[in-house]
mmCIF file of C-alpha atoms and ligand atoms in Angstrom:
data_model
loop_
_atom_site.group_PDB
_atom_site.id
_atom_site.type_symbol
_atom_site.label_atom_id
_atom_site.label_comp_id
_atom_site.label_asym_id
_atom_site.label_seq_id
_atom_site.Cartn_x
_atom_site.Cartn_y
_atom_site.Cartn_z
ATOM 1 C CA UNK A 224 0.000 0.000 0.000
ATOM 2 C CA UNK A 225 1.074 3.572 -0.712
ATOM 3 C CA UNK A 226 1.361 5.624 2.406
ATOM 4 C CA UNK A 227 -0.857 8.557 2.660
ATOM 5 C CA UNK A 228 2.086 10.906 2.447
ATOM 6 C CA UNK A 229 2.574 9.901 -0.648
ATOM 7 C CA UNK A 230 0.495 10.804 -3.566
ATOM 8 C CA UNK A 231 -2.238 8.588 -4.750
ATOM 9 C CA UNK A 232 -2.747 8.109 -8.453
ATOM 10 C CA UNK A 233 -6.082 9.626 -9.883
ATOM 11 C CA UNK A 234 -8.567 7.158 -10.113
ATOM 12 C CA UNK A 235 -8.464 7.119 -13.767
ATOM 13 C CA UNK A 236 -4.482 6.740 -13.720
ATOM 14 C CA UNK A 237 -2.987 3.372 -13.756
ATOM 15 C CA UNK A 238 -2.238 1.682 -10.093
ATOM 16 C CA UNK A 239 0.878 2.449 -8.343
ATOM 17 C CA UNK A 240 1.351 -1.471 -8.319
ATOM 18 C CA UNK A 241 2.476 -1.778 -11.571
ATOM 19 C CA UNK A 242 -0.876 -4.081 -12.489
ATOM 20 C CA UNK A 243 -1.321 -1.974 -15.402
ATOM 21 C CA UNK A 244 -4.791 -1.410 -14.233
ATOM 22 C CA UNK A 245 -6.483 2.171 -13.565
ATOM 23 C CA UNK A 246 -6.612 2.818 -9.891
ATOM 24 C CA UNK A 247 -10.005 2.534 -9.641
ATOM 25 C CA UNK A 248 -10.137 -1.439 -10.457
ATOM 26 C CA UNK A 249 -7.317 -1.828 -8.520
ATOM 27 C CA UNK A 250 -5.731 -0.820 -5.419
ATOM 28 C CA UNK A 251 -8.480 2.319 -5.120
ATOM 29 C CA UNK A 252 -10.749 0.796 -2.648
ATOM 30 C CA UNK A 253 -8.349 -0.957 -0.432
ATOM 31 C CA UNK A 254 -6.519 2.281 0.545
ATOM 32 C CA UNK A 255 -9.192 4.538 1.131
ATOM 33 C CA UNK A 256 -10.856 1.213 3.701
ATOM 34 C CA UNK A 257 -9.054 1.030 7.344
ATOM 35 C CA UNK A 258 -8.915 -2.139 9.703
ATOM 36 C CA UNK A 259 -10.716 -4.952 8.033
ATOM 37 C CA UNK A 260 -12.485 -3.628 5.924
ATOM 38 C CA UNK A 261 -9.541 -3.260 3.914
ATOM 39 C CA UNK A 262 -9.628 -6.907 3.581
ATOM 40 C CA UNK A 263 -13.373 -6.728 2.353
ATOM 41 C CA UNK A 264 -12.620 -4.379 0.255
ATOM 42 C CA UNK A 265 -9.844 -6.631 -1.844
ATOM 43 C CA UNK A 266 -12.033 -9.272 -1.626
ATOM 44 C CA UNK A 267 -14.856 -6.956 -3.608
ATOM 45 C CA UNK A 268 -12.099 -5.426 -5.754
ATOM 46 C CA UNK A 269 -11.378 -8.970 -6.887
ATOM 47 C CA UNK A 270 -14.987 -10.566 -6.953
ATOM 48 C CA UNK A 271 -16.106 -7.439 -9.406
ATOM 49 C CA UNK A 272 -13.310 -7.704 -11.823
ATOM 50 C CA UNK A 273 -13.548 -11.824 -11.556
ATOM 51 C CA UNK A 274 -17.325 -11.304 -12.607
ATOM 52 C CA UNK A 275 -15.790 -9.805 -15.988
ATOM 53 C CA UNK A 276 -13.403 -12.455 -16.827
ATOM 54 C CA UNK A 277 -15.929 -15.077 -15.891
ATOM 55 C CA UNK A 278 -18.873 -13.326 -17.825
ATOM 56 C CA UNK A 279 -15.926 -13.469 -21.233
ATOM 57 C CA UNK A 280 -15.748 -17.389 -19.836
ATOM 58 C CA UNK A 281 -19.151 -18.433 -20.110
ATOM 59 C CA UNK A 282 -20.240 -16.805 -23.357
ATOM 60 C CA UNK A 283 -17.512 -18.740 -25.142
ATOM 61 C CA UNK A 284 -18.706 -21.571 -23.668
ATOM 62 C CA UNK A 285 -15.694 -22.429 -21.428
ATOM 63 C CA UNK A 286 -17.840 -23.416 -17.871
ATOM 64 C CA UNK A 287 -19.444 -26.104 -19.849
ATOM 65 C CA UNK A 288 -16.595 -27.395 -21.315
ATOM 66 C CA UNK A 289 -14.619 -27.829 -18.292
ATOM 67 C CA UNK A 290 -17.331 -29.540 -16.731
ATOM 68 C CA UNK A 291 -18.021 -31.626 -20.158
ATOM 69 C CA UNK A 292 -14.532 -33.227 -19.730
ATOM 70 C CA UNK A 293 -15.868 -35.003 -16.723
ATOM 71 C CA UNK A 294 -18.724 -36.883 -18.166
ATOM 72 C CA UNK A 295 -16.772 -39.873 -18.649
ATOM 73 C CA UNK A 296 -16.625 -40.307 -14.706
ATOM 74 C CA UNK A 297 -20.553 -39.225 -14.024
ATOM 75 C CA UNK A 298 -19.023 -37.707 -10.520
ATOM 76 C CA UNK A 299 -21.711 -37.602 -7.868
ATOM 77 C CA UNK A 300 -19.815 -36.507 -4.732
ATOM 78 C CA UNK A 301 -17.555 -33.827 -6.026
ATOM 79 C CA UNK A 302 -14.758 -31.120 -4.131
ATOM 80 C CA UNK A 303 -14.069 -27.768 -5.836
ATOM 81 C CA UNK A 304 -11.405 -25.428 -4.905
ATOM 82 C CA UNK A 305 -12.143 -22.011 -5.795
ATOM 83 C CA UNK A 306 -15.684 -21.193 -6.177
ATOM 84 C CA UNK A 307 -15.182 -17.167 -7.406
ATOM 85 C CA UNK A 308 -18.784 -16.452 -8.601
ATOM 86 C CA UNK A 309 -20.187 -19.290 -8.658
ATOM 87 C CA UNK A 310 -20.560 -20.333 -12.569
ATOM 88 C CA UNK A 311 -18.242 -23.364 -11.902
ATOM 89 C CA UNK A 312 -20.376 -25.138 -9.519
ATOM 90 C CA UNK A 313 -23.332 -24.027 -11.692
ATOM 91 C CA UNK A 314 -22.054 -25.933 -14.877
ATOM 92 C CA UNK A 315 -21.255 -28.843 -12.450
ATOM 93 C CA UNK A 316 -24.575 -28.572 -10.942
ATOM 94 C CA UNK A 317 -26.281 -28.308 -14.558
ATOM 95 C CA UNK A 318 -24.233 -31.293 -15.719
ATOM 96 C CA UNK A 319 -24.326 -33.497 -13.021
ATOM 97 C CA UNK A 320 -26.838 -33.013 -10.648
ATOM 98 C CA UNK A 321 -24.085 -34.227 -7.898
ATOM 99 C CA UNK A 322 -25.611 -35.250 -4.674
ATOM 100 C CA UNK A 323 -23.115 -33.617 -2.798
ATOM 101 C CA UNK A 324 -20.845 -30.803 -4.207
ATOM 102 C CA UNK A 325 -18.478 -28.639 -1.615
ATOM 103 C CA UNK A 326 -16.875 -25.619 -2.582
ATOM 104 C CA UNK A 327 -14.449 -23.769 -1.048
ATOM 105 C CA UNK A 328 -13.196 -20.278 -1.151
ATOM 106 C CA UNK A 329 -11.012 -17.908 0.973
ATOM 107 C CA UNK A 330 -13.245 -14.902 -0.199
ATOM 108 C CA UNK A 331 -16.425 -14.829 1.553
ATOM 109 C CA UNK A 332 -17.653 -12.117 -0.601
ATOM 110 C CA UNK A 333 -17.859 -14.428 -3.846
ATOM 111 C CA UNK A 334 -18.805 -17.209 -1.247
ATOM 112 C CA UNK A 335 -22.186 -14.655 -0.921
ATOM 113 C CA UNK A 336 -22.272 -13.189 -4.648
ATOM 114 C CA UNK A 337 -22.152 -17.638 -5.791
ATOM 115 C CA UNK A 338 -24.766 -18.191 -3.342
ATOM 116 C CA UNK A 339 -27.462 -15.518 -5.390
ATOM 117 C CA UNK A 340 -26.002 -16.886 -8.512
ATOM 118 C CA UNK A 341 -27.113 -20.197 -7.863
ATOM 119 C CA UNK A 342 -30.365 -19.557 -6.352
ATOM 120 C CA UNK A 343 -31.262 -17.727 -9.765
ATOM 121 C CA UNK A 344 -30.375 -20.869 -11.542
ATOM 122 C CA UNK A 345 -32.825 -22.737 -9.389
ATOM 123 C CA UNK A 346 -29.995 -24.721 -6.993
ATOM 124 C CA UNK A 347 -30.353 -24.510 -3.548
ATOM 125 C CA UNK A 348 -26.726 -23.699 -1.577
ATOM 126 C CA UNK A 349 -25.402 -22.954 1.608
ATOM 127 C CA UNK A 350 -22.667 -20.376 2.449
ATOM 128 C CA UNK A 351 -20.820 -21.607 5.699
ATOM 129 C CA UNK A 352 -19.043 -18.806 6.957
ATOM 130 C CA UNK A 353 -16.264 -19.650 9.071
ATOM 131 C CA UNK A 354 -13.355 -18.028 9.073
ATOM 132 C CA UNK A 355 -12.545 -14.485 10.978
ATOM 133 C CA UNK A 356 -10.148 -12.064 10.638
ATOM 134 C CA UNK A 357 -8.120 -10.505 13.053
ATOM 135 C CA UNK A 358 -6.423 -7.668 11.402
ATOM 136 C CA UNK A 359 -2.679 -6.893 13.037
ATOM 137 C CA UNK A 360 -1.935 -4.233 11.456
ATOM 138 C CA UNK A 361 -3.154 -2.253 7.946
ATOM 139 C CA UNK A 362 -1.073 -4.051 6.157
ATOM 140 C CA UNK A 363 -1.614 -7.515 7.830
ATOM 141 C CA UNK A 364 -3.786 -10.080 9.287
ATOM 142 C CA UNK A 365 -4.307 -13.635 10.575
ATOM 143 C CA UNK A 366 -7.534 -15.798 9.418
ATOM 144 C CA UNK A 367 -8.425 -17.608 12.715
ATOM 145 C CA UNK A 368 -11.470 -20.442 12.133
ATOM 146 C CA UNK A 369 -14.550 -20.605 13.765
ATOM 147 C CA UNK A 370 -14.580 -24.402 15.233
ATOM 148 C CA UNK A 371 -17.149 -26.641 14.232
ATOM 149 C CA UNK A 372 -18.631 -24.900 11.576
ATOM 150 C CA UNK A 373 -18.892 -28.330 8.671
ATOM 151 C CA UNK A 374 -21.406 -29.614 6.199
ATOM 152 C CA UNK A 375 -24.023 -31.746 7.734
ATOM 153 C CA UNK A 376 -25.501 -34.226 4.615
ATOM 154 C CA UNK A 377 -25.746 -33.948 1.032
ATOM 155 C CA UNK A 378 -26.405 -30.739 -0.966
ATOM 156 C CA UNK A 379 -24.683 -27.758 -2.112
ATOM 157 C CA UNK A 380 -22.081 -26.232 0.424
ATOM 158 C CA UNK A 381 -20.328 -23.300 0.015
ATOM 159 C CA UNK A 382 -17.543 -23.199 2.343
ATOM 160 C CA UNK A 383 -15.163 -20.836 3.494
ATOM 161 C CA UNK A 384 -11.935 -22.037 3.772
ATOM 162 C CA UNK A 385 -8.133 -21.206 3.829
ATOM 163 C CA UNK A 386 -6.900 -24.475 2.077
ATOM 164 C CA UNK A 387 -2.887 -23.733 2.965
ATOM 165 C CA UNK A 388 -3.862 -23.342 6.145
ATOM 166 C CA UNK A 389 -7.563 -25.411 7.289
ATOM 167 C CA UNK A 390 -6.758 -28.645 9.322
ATOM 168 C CA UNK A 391 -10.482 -28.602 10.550
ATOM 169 C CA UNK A 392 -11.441 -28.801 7.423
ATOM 170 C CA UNK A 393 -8.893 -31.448 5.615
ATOM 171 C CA UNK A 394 -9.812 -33.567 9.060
ATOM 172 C CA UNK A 395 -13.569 -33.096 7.965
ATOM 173 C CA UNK A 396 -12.948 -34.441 4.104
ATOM 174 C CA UNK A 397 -10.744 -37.504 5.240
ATOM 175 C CA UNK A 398 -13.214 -38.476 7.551
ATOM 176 C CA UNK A 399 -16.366 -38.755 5.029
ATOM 177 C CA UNK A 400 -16.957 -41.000 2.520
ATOM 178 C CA UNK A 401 -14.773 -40.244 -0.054
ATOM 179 C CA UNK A 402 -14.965 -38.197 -3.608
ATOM 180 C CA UNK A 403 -15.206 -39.250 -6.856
ATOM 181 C CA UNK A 404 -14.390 -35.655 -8.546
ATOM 182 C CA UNK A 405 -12.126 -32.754 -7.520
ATOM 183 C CA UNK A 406 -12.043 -29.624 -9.706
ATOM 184 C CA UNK A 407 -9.752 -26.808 -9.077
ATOM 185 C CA UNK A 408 -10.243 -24.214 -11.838
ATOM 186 C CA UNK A 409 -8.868 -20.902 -12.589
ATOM 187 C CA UNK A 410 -7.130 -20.274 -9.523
ATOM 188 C CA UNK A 411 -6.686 -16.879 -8.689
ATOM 189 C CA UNK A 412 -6.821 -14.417 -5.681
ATOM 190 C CA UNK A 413 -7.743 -10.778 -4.503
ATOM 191 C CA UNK A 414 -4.912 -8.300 -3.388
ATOM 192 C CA UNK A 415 -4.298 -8.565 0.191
ATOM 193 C CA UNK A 416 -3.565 -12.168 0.070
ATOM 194 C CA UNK A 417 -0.224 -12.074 0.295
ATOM 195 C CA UNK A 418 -0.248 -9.808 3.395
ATOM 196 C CA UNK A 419 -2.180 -12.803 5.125
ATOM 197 C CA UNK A 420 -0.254 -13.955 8.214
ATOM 198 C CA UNK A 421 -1.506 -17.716 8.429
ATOM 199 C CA UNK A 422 0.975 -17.995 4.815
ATOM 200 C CA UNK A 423 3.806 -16.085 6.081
ATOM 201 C CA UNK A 424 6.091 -19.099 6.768
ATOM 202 C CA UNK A 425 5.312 -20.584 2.673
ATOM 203 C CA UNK A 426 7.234 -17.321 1.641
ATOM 204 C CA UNK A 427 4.599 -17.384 -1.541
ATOM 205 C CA UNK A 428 6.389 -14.611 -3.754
ATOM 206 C CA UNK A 429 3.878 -13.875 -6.505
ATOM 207 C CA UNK A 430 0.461 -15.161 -8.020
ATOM 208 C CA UNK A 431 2.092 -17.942 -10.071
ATOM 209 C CA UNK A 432 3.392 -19.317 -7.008
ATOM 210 C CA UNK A 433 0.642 -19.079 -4.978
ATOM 211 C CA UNK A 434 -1.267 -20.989 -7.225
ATOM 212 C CA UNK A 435 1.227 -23.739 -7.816
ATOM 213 C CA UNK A 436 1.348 -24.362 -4.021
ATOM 214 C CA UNK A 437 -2.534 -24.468 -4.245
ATOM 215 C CA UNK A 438 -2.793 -27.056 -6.838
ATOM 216 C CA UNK A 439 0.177 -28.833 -4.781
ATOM 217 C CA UNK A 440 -2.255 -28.751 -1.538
ATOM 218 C CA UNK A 441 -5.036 -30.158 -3.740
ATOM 219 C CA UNK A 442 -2.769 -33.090 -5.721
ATOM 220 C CA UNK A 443 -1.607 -33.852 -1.844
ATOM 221 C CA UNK A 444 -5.573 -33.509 -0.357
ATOM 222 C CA UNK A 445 -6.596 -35.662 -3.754
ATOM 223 C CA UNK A 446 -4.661 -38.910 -2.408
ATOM 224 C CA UNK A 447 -6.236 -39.167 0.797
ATOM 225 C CA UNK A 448 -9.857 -37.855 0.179
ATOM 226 C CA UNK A 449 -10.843 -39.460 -3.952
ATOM 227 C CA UNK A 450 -11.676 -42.902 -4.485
ATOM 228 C CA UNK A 451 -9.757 -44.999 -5.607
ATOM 229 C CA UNK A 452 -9.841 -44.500 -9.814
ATOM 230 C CA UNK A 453 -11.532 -40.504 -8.697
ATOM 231 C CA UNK A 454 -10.832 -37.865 -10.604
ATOM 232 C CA UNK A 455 -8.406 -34.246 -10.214
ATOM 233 C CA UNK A 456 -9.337 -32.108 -12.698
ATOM 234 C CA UNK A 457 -7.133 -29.399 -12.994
ATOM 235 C CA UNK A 458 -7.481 -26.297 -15.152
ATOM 236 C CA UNK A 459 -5.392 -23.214 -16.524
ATOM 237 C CA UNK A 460 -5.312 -20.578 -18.412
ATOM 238 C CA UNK A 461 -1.901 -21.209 -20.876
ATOM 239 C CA UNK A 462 -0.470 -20.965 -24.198
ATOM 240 C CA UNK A 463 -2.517 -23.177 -26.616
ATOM 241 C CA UNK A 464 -0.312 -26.960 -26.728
ATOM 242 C CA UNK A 465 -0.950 -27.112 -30.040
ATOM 243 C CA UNK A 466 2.907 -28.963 -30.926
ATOM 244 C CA UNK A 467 4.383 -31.695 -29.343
ATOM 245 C CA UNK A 468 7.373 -29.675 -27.464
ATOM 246 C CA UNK A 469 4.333 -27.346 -25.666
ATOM 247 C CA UNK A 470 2.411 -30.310 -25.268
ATOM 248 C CA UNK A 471 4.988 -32.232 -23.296
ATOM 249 C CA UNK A 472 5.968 -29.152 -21.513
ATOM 250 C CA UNK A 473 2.525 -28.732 -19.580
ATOM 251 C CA UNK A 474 1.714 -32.663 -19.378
ATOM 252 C CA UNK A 475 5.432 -32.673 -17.370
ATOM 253 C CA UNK A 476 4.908 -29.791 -15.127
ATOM 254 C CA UNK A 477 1.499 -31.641 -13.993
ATOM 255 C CA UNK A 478 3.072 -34.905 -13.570
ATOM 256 C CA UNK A 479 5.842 -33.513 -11.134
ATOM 257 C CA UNK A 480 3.461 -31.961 -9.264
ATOM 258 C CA UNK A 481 1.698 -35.379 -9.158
ATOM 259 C CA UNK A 482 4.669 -37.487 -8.154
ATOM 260 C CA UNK A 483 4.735 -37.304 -4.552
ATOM 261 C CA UNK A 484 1.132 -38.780 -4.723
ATOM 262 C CA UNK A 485 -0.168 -41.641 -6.091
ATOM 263 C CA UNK A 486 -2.393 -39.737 -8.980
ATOM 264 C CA UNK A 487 -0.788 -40.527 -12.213
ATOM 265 C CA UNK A 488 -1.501 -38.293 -15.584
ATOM 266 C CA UNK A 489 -4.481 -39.339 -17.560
ATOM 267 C CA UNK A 490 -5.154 -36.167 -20.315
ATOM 268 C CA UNK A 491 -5.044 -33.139 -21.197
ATOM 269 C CA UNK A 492 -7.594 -31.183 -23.329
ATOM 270 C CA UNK A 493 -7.422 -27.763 -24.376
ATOM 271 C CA UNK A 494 -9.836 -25.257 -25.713
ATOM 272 C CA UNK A 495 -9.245 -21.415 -27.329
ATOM 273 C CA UNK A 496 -10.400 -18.464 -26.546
ATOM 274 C CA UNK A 497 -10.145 -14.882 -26.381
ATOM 275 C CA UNK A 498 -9.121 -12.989 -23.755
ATOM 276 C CA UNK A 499 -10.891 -9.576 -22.708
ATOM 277 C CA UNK A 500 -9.619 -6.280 -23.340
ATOM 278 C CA UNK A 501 -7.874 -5.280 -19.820
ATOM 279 C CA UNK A 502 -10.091 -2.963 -17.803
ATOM 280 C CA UNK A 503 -11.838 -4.037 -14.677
ATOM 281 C CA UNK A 504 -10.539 -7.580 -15.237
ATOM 282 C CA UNK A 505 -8.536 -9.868 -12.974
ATOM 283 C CA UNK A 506 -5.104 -10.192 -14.349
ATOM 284 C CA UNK A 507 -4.973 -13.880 -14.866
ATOM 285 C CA UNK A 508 -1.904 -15.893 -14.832
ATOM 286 C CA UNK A 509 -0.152 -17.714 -17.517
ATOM 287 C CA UNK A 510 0.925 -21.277 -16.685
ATOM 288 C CA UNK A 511 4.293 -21.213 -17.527
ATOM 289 C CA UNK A 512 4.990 -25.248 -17.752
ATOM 290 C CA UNK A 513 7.992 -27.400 -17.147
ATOM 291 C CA UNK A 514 10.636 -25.824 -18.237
ATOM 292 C CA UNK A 515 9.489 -21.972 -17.080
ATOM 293 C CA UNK A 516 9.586 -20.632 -20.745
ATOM 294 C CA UNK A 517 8.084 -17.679 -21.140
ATOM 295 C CA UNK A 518 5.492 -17.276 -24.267
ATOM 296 C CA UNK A 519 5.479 -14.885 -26.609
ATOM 297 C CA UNK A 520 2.357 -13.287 -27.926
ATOM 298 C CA UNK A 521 0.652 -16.953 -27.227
ATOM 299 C CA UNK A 522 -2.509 -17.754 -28.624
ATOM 300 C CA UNK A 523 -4.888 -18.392 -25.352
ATOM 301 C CA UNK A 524 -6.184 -21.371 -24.291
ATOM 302 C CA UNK A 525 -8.115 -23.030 -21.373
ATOM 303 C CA UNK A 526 -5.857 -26.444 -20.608
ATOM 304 C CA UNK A 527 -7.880 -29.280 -18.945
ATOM 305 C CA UNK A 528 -5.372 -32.050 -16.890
ATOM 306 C CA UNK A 529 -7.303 -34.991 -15.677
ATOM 307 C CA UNK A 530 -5.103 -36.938 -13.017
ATOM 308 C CA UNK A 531 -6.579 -40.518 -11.633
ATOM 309 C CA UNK A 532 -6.147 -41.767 -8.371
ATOM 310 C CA UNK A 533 -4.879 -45.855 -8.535
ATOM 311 C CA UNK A 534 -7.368 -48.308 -8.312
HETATM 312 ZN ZN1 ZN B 643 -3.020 -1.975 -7.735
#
């Protein structure tokens, strides 16, 4: 955060955070907000420009085709990491009418804005609210969770949840019956994540980090909690695979992060599509693959990786 000695950018001017972004869909809100509401406020910042990418998502079609490359495995009892707002569990929902389907998010304010969405669309969901935060200082706080706040049943549950740092709730999935399907799609997160105390010891350094230590928590959680022959569906936003040398590039950075488990590497799908013009969007990050080359001026593509878990 800029101090307030220093001079803010006008609201029309790009951040002082080097996003690129104009002030006001950036860092605007969170430095006019004091005490916690700072953290609401990055957690609106992030849900409103989410809404845009995910609104570009769905009209091309992308929701139902990341949910399409599970119908081979008819999930019923399904785990998704990241529920932004909401359309992901919707296409699930829509496809496969799963008799229980858990979602989890750090940001309670998509959490609420998923919950609407899905009541529109006729599927009844819970929010569980459960974490609180204590802020420390303006620049930092810890998450501390309420106890005892799980899922009772079947249904739709909407969870809040700090996966790198939730033993209540990883003791919770080990001890029910386990899942056939885990999706983790689109990772991303809002702008005062990083200044979260509960992560301070994983030293995360930037977004493509966090999100590879995400989708290393879920690969680990994925061995204990799926079935035996279950599913880990894991998608990103890359550089189309569309030779051999790209294609081998993302199918090994997916299989290292699967080796200390017992998943192994079933497929990988891809599909185009066009990004948005940058504006109130959420910068989304590039997967960068194996070998950490860099693309140039790569033609975009959602990447699908299905993992299975040994029978
Ligand atoms: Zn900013």
């Amino acid at each position: 955060m800029a101090s307030l000695s220093t001079s803010l950018p006008g609201r029309n001017e790009p951040c002082w955070c080097g996003s690129s972004l104009k002030y006001k869909h950036c860092h605007s809100d969170i430095d006019t907000a004091r005490g916690a509401s700072r953290i609401v406020a990055a957690k609106r910042v992030y849900l409103r420009g989410w809404e845009q990418n995910s609104r570009n998502l769905e009209q091309q079609g992308v929701y139902e085709w990341m949910a399409e490359r599970l119908e081979p495995y008819k999930p019923k009892r399904v785990l998704d990491v990241g529920t932004g707002d909401g359309q992901g569990v919707a296409a699930l929902w829509r496809r496969f009418q799963c008799k229980l389907l858990i979602s989890l998010d750090e940001n309670r304010e998509c959490l609420i804005a998923s919950e609407q969405r899905l009541k529109k669309n006729g599927v009844p969901s819970s929010v569980i609210q459960r974490l609180d935060v204590e802020m420390e200082s303006d620049e930092s706080y810890f998450l501390s969770i309420i106890a005892g706040r799980l899922p009772q049943g079947d249904g739709v549950f909407l969870i809040e949840s700090d996966i790198l740092a939730d033993p209540e709730l990883e003791n919770f999935l080990s001890s029910i019956p386990p899942f056939d399907a885990i999706t983790i799609w689109l990772i991303g997160t809002h702008l005062m994540r990083n200044n979260c105390l509960n992560l301070t010891s994983l030293k995360i350094k930037d977004t493509v980090e966090y999100r590879l230590r995400v989708q290393n928590k879920v690969y680990e959680m994925a061995d204990r909690i799926l079935r035996p022959g279950g599913v880990l569906q894991v998608v990103d936003r890359g550089e189309e695979p569309n030779d051999e040398i790209l294609r081998k590039d993302t199918i090994d950075a997916h299989k290292s992060q699967a080796a200390p488990t017992s998943l192994q590497f079933k497929s990988l799908e891809y599909m185009r599509y066009s990004e948005i013009e940058k504006g109130k969007r959420v910068n989304m990050v590039l997967s960068p693959g194996e070998s950490g080359r860099i693309p140039k001026a790569p033609q975009f593509a959602i990447l699908s990786v299905i993992s299975t878990k040994q029978i």
